[in-house]
mmCIF file of C-alpha atoms in Angstrom:
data_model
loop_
_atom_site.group_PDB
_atom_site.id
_atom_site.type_symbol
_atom_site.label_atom_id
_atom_site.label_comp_id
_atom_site.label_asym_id
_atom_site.label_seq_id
_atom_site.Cartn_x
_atom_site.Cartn_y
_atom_site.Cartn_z
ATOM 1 C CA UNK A 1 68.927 38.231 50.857
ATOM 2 C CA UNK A 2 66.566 35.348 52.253
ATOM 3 C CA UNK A 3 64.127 36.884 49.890
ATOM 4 C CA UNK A 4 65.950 37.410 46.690
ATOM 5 C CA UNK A 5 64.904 33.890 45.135
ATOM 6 C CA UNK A 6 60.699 34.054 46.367
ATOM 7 C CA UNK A 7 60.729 37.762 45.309
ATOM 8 C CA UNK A 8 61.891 36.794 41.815
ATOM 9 C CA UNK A 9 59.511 34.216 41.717
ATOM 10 C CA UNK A 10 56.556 35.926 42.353
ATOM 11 C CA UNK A 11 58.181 39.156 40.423
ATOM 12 C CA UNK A 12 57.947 37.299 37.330
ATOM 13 C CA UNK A 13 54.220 35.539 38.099
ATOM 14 C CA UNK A 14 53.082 39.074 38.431
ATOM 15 C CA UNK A 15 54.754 40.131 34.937
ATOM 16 C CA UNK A 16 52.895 37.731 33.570
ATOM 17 C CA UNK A 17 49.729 38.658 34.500
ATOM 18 C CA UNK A 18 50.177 42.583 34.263
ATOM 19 C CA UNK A 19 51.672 45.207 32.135
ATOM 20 C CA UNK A 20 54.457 46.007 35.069
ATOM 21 C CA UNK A 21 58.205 45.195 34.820
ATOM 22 C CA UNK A 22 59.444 44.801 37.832
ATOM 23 C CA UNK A 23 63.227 45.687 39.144
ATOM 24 C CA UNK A 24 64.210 43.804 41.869
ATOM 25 C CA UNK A 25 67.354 44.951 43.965
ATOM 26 C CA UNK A 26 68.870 42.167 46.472
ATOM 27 C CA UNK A 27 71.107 43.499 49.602
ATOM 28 C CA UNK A 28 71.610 42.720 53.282
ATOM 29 C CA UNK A 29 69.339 43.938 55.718
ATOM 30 C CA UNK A 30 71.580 46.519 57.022
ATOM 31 C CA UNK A 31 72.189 47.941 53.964
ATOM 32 C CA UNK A 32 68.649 48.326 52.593
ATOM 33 C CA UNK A 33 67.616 49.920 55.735
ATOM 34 C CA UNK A 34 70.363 52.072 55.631
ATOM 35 C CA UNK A 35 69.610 53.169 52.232
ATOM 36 C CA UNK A 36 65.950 53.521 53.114
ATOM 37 C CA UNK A 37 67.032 55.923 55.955
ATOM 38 C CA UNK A 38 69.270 57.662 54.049
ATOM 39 C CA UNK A 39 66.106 58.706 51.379
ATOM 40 C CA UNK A 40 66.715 56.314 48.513
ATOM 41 C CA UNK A 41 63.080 56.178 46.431
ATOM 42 C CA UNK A 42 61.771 52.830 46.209
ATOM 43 C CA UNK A 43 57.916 51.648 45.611
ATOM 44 C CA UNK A 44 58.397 48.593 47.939
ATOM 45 C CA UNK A 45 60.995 47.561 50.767
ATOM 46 C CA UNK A 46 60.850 43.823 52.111
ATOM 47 C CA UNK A 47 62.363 43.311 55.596
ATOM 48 C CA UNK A 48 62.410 41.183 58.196
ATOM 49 C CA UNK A 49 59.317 42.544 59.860
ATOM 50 C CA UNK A 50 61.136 44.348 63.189
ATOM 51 C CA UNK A 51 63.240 46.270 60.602
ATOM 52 C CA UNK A 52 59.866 47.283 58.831
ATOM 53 C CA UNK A 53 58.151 48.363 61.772
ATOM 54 C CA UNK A 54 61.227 50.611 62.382
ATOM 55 C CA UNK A 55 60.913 52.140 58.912
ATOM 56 C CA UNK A 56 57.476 53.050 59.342
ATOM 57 C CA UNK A 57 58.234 54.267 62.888
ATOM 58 C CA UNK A 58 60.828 56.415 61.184
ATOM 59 C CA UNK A 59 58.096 57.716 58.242
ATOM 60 C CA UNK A 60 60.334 56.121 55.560
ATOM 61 C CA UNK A 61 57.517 53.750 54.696
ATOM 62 C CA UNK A 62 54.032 54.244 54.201
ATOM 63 C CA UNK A 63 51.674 53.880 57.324
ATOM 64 C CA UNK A 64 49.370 51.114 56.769
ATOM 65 C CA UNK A 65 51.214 49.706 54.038
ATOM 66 C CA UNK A 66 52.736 46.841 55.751
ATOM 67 C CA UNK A 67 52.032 43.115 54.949
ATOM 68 C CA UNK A 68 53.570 39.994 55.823
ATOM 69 C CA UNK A 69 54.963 37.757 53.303
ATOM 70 C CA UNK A 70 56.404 34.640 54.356
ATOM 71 C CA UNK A 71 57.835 32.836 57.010
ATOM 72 C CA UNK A 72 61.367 31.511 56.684
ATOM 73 C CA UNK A 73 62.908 29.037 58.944
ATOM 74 C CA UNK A 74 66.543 28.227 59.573
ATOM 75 C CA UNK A 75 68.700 25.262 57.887
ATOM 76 C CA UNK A 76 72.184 23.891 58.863
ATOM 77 C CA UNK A 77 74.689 22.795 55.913
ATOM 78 C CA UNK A 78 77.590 21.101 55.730
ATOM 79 C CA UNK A 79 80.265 21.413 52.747
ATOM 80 C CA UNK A 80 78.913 18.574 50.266
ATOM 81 C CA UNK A 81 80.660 15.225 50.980
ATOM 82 C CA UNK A 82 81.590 15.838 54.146
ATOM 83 C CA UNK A 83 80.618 14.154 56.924
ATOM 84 C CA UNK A 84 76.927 14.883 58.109
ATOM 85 C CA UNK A 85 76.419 14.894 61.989
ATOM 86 C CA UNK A 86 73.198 14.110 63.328
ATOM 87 C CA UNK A 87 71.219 17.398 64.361
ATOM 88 C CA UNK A 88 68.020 15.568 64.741
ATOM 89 C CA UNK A 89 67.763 17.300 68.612
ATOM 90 C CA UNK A 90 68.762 20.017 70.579
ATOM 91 C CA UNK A 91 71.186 18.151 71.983
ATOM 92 C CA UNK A 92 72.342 16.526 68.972
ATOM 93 C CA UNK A 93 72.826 20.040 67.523
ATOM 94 C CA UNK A 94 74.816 21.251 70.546
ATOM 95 C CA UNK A 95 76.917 18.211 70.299
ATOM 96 C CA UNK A 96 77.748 18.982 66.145
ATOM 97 C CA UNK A 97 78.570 22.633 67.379
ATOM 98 C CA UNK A 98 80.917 22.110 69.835
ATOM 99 C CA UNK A 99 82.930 19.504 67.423
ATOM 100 C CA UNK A 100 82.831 21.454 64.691
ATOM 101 C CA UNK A 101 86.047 23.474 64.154
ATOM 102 C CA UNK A 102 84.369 26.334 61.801
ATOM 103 C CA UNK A 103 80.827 27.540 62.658
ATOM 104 C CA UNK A 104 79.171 29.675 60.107
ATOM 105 C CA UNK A 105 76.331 32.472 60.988
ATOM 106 C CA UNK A 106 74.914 35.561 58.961
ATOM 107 C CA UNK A 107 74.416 39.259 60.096
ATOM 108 C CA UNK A 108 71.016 38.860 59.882
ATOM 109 C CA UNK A 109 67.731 37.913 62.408
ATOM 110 C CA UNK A 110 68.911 34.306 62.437
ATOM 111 C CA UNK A 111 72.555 35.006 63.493
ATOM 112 C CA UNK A 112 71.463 37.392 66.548
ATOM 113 C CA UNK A 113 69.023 34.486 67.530
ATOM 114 C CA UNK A 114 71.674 31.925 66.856
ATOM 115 C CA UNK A 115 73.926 34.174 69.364
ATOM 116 C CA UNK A 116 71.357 34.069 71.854
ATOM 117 C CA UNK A 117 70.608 30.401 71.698
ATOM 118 C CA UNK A 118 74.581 29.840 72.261
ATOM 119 C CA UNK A 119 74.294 32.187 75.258
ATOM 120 C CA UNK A 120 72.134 30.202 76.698
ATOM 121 C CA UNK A 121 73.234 27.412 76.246
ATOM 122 C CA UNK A 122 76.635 28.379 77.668
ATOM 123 C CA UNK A 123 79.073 27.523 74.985
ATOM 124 C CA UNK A 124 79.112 31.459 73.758
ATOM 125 C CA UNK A 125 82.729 31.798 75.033
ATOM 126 C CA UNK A 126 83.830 28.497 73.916
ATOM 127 C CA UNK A 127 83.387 28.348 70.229
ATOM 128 C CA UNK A 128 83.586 32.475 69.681
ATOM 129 C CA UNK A 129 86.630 32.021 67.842
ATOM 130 C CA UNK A 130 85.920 29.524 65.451
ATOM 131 C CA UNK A 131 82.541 31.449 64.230
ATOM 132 C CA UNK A 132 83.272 32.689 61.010
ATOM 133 C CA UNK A 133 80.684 35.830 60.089
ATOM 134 C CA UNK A 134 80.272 36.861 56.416
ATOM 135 C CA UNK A 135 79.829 40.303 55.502
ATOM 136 C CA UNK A 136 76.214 41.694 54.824
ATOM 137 C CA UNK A 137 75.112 40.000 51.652
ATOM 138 C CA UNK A 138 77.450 37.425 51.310
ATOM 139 C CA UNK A 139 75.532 34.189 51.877
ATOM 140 C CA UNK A 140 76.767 31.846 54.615
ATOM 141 C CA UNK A 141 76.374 29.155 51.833
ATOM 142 C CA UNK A 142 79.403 30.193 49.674
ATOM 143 C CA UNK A 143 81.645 30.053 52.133
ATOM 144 C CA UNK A 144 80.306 26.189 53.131
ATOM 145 C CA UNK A 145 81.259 25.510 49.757
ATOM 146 C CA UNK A 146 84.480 27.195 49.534
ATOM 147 C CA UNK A 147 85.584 24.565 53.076
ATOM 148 C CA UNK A 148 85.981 28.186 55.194
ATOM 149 C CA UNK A 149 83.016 26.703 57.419
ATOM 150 C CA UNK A 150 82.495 23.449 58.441
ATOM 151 C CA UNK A 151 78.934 23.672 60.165
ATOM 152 C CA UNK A 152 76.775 26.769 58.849
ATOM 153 C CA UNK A 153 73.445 28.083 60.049
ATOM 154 C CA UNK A 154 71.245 30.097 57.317
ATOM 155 C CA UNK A 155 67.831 30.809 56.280
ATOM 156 C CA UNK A 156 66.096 27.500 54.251
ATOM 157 C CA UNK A 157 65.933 29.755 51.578
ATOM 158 C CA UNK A 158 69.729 31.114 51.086
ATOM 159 C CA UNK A 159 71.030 27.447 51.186
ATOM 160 C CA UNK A 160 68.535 25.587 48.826
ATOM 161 C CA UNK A 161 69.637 26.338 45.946
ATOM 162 C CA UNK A 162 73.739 26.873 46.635
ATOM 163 C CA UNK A 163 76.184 24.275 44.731
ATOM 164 C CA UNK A 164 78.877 22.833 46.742
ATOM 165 C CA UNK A 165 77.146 21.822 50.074
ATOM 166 C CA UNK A 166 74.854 19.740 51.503
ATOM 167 C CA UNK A 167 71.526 21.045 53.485
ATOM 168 C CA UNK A 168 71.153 18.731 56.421
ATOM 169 C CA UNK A 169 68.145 19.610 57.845
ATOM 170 C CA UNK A 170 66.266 22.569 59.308
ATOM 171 C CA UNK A 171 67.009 23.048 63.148
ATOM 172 C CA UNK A 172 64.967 21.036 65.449
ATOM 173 C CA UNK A 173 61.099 22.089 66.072
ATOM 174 C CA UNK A 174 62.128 23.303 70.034
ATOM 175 C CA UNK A 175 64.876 25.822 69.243
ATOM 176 C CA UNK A 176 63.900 26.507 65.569
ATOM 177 C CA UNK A 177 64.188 30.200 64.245
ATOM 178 C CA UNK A 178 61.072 31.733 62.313
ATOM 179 C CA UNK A 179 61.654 34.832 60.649
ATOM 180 C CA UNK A 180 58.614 36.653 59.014
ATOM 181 C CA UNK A 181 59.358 38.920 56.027
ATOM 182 C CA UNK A 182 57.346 41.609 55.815
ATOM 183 C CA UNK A 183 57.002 44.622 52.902
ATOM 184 C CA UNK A 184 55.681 47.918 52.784
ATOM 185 C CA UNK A 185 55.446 50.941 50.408
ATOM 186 C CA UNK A 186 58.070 53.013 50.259
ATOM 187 C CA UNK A 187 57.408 56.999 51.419
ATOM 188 C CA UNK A 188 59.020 58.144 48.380
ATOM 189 C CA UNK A 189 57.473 55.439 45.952
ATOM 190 C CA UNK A 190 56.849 56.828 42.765
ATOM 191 C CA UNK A 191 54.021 54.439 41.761
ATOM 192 C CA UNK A 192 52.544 54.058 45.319
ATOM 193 C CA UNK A 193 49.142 52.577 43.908
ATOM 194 C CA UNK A 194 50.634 49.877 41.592
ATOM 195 C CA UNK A 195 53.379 49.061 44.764
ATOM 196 C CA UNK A 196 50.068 48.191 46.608
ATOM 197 C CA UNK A 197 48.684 46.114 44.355
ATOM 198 C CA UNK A 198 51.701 44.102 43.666
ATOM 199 C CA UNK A 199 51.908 43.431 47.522
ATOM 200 C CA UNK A 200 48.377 42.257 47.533
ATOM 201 C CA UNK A 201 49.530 39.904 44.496
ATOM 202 C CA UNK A 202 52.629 38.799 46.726
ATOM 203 C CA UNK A 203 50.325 38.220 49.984
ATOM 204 C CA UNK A 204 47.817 36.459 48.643
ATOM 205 C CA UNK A 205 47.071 32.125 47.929
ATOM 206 C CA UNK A 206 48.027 33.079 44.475
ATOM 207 C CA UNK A 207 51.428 33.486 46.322
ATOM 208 C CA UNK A 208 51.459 30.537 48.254
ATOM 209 C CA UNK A 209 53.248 27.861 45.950
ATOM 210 C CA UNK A 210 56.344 29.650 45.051
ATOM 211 C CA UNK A 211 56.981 30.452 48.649
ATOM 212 C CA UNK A 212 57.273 26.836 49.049
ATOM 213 C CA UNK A 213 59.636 25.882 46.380
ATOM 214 C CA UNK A 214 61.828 28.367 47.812
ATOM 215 C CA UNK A 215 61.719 26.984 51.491
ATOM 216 C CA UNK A 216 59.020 28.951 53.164
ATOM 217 C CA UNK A 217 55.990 29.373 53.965
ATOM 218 C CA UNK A 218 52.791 32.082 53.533
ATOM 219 C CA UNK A 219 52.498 34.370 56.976
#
């Protein structure tokens, strides 16, 4: 889902400057693997880049197809109007944690590192119950705007363009969570040439500028 605005970004640039539509279908992670897995034809799949590499591990992608699209950091939100605690350093963030009474993470990459980061910083056990976990594709942001989380943790991207809530900042530089998004054809792609070239279109500087309105950056 950290994707779904930058792919239909660039989806439409590369209308524009070819003779392909382009059908763009939006899920969590775990379920566009699973449906990978499970055989589902697609020309292109865009992952986080681990669940890529599994993909092609498993043959359900095209070896040597990979390339890596962006690189998408993590934000923290608050519902809009409320009060906006200082998360300026690691500390600062531990302290806005630990006083918030509903924590918000996603299924995703960023919500297992999140999980680790707590771990180590030994308040895991302490706030466990007040972390509030959407379901696969439901963005973290909706429920920030619906008051069911107080503090929530998300990709840049998912939050940046969500009514109802206010984006305080990305997380500070020394604990900050970089996902790359990768893409690769898919093994049953029925236009396995044209996939190709539209992932050279989505890699390249041509790219670059509507990764960046959507909160990330070129890999």
């Amino acid at each position: 889902m950290a994707t779904k605005a930058v792919l239909a970004d660039l989806a439409n640039a590369y209308e524009a400057r070819s003779r392909h539509l382009i059908v763009i279908e939006s899920v969590g992670g775990v379920d566009a693997a699973r449906r990978v897995q499970a055989g589902e034809p697609f020309d292109v799949v865009v992952l986080a880049s681990d669940a890529i590499d599994k993909l092609l591990a498993s043959e359900h992608l095209v070896a040597g197809s990979k390339v890596d699209l962006a690189r998408s950091g993590v934000a923290v939100a608050v519902p809009a109007g409320a009060p906006r605690p200082e998360i300026g350093s690691e500390a600062a963030l531990r302290r806005a944690l630990e006083a918030a009474p509903t924590i918000g993470t996603s299924t995703g990459p960023s919500g297992v590192a999140l999980a680790k980061l707590f771990q180590r910083w030994g308040i895991a056990d302490r706030i466990r119950d007040r972390i509030v976990t959407p379901p696969p594709g439901v963005p973290v942001g909706s429920l920030i705007a619906r008051g069911d989380i107080a503090l929530g943790f998300q990709q840049l991207s998912e939050l940046l363009h969500v009514a109802g809530i206010d984006v305080l900042g990305p997380l500070p530089p020394e604990i900050q969570i970089v996902t790359t998004f990768s893409a690769a054809v898919g093994a049953r792609a029925g236009q396995p040439d044209d996939a190709r070239a539209l992932l050279a279109f989505m890699a390249s500087p041509a790219a670059t500028d509507a990764k960046r309105r959507q909160g990330m950056e070129a890999a």
